[in-house]
Coordinates of C-alpha atoms in Angstrom, one line a residue:
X865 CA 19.0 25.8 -61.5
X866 CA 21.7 25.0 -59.5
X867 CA 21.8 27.8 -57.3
X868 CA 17.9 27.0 -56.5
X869 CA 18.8 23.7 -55.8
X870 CA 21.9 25.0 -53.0
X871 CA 19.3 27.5 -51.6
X872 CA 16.9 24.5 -51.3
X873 CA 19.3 22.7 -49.6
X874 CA 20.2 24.9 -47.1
X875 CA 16.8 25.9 -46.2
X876 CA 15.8 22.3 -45.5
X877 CA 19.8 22.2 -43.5
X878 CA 18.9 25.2 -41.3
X879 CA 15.3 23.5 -41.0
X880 CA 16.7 20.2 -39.9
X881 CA 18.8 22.4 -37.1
X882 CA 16.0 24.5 -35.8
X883 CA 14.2 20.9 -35.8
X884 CA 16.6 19.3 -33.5
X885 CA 16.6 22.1 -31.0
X886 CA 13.1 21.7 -30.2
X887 CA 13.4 18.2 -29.6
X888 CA 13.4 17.6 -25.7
X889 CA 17.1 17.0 -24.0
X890 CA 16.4 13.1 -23.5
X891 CA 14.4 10.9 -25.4
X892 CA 13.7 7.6 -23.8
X893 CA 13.7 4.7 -25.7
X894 CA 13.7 2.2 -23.4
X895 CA 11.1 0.4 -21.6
X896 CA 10.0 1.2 -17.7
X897 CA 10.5 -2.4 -16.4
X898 CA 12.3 -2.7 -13.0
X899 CA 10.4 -2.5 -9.7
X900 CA 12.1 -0.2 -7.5
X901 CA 11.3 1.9 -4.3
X902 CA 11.7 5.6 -3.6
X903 CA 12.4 5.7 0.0
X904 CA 13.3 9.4 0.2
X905 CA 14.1 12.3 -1.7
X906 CA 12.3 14.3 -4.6
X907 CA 11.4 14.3 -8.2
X908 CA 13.2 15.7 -10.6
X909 CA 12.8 17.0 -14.5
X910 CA 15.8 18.0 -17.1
X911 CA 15.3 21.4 -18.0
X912 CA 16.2 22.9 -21.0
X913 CA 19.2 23.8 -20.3
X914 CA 20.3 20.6 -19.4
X915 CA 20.1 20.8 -15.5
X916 CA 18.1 18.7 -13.2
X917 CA 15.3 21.0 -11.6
X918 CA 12.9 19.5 -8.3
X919 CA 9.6 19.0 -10.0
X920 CA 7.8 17.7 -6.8
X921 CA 8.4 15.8 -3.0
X922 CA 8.3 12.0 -3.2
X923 CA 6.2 10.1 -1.3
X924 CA 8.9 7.7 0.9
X925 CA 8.1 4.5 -0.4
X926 CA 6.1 4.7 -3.2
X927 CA 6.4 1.8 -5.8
X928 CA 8.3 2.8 -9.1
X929 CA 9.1 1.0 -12.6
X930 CA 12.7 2.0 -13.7
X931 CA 13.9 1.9 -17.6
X932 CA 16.6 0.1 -18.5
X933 CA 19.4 0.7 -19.8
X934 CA 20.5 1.5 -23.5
X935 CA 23.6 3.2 -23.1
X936 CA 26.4 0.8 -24.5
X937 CA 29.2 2.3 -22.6
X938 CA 27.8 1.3 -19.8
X939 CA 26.8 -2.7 -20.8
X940 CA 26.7 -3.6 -17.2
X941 CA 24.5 -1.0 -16.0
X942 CA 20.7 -2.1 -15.3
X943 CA 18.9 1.0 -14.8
X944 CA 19.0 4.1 -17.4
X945 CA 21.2 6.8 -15.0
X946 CA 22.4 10.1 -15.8
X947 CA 26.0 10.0 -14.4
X948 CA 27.5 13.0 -12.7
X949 CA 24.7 15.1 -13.5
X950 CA 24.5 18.6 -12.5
X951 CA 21.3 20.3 -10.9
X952 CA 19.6 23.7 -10.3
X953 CA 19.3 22.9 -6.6
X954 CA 23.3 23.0 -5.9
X955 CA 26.8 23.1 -7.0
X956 CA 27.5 19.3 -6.9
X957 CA 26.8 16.5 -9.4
X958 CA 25.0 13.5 -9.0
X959 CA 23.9 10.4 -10.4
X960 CA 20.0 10.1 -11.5
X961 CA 18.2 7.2 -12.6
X962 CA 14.6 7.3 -15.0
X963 CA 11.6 5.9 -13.2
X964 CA 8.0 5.9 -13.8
X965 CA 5.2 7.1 -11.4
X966 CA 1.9 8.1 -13.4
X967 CA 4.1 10.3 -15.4
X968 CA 8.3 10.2 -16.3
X969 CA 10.9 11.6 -13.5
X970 CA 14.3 11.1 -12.5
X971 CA 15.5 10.2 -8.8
X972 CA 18.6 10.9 -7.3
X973 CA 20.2 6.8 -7.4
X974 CA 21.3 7.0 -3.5
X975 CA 17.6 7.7 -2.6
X976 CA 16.2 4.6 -5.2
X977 CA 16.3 0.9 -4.2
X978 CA 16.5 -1.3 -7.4
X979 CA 14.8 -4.7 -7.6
X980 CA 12.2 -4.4 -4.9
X981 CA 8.9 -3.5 -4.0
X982 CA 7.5 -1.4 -0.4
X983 CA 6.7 -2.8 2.8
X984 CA 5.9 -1.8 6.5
X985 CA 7.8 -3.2 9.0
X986 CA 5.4 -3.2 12.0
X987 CA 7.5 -4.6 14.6
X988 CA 10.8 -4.1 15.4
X989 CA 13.6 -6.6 14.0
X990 CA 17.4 -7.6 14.2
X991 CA 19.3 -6.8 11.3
X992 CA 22.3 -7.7 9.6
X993 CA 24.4 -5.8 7.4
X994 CA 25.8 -9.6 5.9
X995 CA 24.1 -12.6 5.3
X996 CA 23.8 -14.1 8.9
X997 CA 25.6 -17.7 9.0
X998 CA 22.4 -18.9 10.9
X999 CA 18.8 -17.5 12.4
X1000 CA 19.9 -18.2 15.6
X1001 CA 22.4 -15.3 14.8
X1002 CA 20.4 -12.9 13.3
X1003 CA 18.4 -12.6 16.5
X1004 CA 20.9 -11.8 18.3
X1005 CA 22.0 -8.9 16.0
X1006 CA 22.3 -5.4 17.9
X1007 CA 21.3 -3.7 15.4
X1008 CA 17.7 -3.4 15.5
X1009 CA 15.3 -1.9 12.1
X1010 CA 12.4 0.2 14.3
X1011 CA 8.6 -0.4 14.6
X1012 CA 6.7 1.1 12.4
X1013 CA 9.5 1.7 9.8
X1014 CA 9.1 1.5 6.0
X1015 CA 10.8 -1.0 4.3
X1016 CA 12.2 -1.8 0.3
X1017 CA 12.1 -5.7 0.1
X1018 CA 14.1 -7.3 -2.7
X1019 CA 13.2 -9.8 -4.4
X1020 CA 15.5 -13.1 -4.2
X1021 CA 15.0 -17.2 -5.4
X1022 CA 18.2 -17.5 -3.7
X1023 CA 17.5 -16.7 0.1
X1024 CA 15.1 -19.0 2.3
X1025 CA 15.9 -17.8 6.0
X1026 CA 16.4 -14.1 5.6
X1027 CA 15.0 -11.4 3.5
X1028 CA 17.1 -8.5 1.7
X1029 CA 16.1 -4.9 2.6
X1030 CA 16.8 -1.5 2.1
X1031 CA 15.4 0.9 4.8
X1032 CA 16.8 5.0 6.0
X1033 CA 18.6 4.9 9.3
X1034 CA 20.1 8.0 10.4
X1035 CA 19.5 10.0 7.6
X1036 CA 20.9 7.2 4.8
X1037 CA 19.8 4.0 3.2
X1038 CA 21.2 1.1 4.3
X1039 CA 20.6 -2.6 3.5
X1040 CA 20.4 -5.4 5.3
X1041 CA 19.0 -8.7 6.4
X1042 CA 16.2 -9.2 8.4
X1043 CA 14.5 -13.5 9.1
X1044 CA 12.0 -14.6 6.5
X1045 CA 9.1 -14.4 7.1
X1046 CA 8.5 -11.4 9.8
X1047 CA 6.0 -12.0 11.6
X1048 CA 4.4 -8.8 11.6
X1049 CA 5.0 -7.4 8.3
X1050 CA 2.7 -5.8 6.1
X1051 CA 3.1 -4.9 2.1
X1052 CA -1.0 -2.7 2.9
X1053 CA -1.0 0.4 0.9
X1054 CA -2.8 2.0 3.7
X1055 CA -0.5 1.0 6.6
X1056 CA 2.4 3.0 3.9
X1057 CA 0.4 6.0 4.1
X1058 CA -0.6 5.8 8.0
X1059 CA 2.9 5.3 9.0
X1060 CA 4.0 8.3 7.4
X1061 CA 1.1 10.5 9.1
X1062 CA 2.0 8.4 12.1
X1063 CA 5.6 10.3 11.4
X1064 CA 4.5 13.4 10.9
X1065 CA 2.2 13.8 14.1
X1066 CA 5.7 12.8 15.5
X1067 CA 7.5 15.3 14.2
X1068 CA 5.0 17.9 15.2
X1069 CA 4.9 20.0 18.6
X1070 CA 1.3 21.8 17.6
X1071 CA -0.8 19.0 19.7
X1072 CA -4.1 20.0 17.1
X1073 CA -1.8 19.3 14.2
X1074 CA -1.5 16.1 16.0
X1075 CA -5.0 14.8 16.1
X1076 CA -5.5 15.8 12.6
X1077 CA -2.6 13.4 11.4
X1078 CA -3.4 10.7 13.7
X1079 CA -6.9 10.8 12.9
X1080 CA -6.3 10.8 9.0
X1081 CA -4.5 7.8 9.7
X1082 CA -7.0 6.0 12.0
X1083 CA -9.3 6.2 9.2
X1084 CA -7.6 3.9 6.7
X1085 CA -7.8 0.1 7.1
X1086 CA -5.2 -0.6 9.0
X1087 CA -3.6 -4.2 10.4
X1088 CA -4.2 -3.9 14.1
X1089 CA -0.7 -3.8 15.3
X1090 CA -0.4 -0.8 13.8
X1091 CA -4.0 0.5 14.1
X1092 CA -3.3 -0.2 18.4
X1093 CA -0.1 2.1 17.9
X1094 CA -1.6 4.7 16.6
X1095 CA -4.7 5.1 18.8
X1096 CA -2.9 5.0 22.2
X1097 CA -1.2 7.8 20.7
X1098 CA -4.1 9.9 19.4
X1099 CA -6.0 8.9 23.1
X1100 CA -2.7 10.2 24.8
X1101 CA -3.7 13.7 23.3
X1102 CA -7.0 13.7 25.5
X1103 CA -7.2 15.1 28.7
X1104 CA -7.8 13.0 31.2
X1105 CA -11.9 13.7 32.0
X1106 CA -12.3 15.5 35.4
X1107 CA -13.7 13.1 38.2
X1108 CA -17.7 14.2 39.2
X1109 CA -18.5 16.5 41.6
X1110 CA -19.5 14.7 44.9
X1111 CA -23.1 15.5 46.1
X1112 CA -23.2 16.3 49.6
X1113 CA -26.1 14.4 51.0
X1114 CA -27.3 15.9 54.6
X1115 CA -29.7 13.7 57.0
X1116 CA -32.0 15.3 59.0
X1117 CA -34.0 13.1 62.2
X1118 CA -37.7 14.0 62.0
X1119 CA -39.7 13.1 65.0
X1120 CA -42.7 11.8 64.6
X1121 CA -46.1 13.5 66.8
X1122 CA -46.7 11.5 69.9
X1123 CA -50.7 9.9 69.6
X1124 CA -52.5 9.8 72.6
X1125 CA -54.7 6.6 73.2
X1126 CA -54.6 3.2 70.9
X1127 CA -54.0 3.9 67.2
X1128 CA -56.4 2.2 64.8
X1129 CA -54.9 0.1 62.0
X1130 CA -57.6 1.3 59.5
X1131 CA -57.9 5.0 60.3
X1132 CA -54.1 5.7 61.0
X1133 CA -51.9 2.7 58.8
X1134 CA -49.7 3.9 56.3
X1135 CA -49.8 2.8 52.1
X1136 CA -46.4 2.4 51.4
X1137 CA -46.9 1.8 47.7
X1138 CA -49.6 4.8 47.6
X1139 CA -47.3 6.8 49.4
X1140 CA -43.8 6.0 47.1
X1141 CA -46.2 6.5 43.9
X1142 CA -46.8 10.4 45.0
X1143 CA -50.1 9.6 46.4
X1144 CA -51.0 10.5 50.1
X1145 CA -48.5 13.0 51.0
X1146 CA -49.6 13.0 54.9
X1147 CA -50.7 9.7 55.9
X1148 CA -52.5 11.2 58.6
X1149 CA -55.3 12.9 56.4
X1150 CA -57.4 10.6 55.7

């Protein structure tokens, strides 16, 4: 009975291992609640080995919810990371954080920004990298956030004159403040995705790849700041139409038969309106 019983034991031991490898590397438990922004990057999946693989591009500022964080030996930590984390991409480490798009990924934390939701900005704007003493010296920052640029706007009760934001320049997020409100500002879906066609046709030296990305973008509803941008440059891709041919019109002097004797008005007058209706093409033969 006893040696049953060991058997038994091990068989449900070696179960309970062959159990726990089949359960996925991480198991969330906590809850997608923190509005964040991707503003460049990919996505990425832990594979089974315990790497992070690219799963798929992401869209530069698409609107994420991140989980928080349950690891106690980090108590100060907001966001659920994976801390010097290696990848299948290349040799170095890196920190990733969970979000939620649709379906569970992890994004590289220099490429997130926590606490914020998208924006376009659709004019350009002084910036400061501190907390401007005064408006009047915000505007006239040198630093300037483009036209047309997409934006991660954080949410703040504290500020009233300025607003916080993260935004790429040169290749690297950087954060800043711009004056609250901007006057031509736009959180519209739509103008997201038309500035980034508006980027791409940009990018692009094949003038037909052009037009196709302008004009997927001239068909959402755009705010007309940007919807003015974007048609003088998909109108800058048409040729100029070629002035009309001038018609050479040539003047020849018909002289008329000379009567003899005293014309009679009846017999020889002329209908104008007969004649300019196709009627009486020789006045004379009556």
């Amino acid at each position: 009975m006893k040696k049953i019983s060991l058997c038994l034991g091990i068989a449900l031991a070696v179960l309970a291992m062959a159990c726990k490898k089949e359960q996925p590397v991480s198991v969330s438990i906590s809850e997608p609640l923190i509005p964040a922004v991707v503003l460049a990057g990919t996505y990425w999946q832990l594979n089974e080995q315990g790497l992070m693989q690219p799963e798929l591009p992401a869209t530069q500022g698409e609107y994420v919810l991140v989980y928080l964080n349950t690891d106690k030996d980090y108590p100060d930590t907001v966001a659920e990371t994976r801390r010097g984390q290696a990848n299948t991409s290349d040799q170095e480490q890196h920190d990733y954080i969970h979000v939620f798009s649709d379906s569970e990924h992890w994004v590289r934390a220099e490429t997130l920004a926590l606490g914020a939701k998208p924006a376009v900005l659709l004019d350009e704007s002084p910036v400061s990298a501190t907390e401007p003493e005064s408006p009047e010296q915000l505007a006239k920052s040198e630093s300037l956030i483009p036209a047309n640029t997409i934006i991660a706007v954080h949410h703040s009760g504290i500020l009233i004159d300025y607003l916080k934001v993260t935004y790429i320049a040169n290749g690297a997020m950087q954060t800043g403040y711009i004056l609250n409100p901007h006057p031509h500002f736009s959180t519209s879906a739509d103008d997201a995705k038309a500035v980034l066609l508006y980027n791409q046709a940009q990018a692009t030296e094949n003038t037909e790849e052009k037009k196709l990305l302008l004009d997927s973008a001239l068909a959402l509803n755009l705010s007309p700041p940007l919807q003015k941008t974007i048609q003088a440059a998909r109108t800058a891709l048409e040729p100029p139409p070629k002035p009309k041919a001038k018609t050479n019109v040539s003047y020849e002097t018909v002289q008329l038969p000379k009567l003899k004797g005293s014309l009679s008005k009846g017999r020889y007058s002329v209908n104008i309106n007969e004649l300019m209706s196709g009627g009486t093409s020789d006045p004379f033969n009556k």
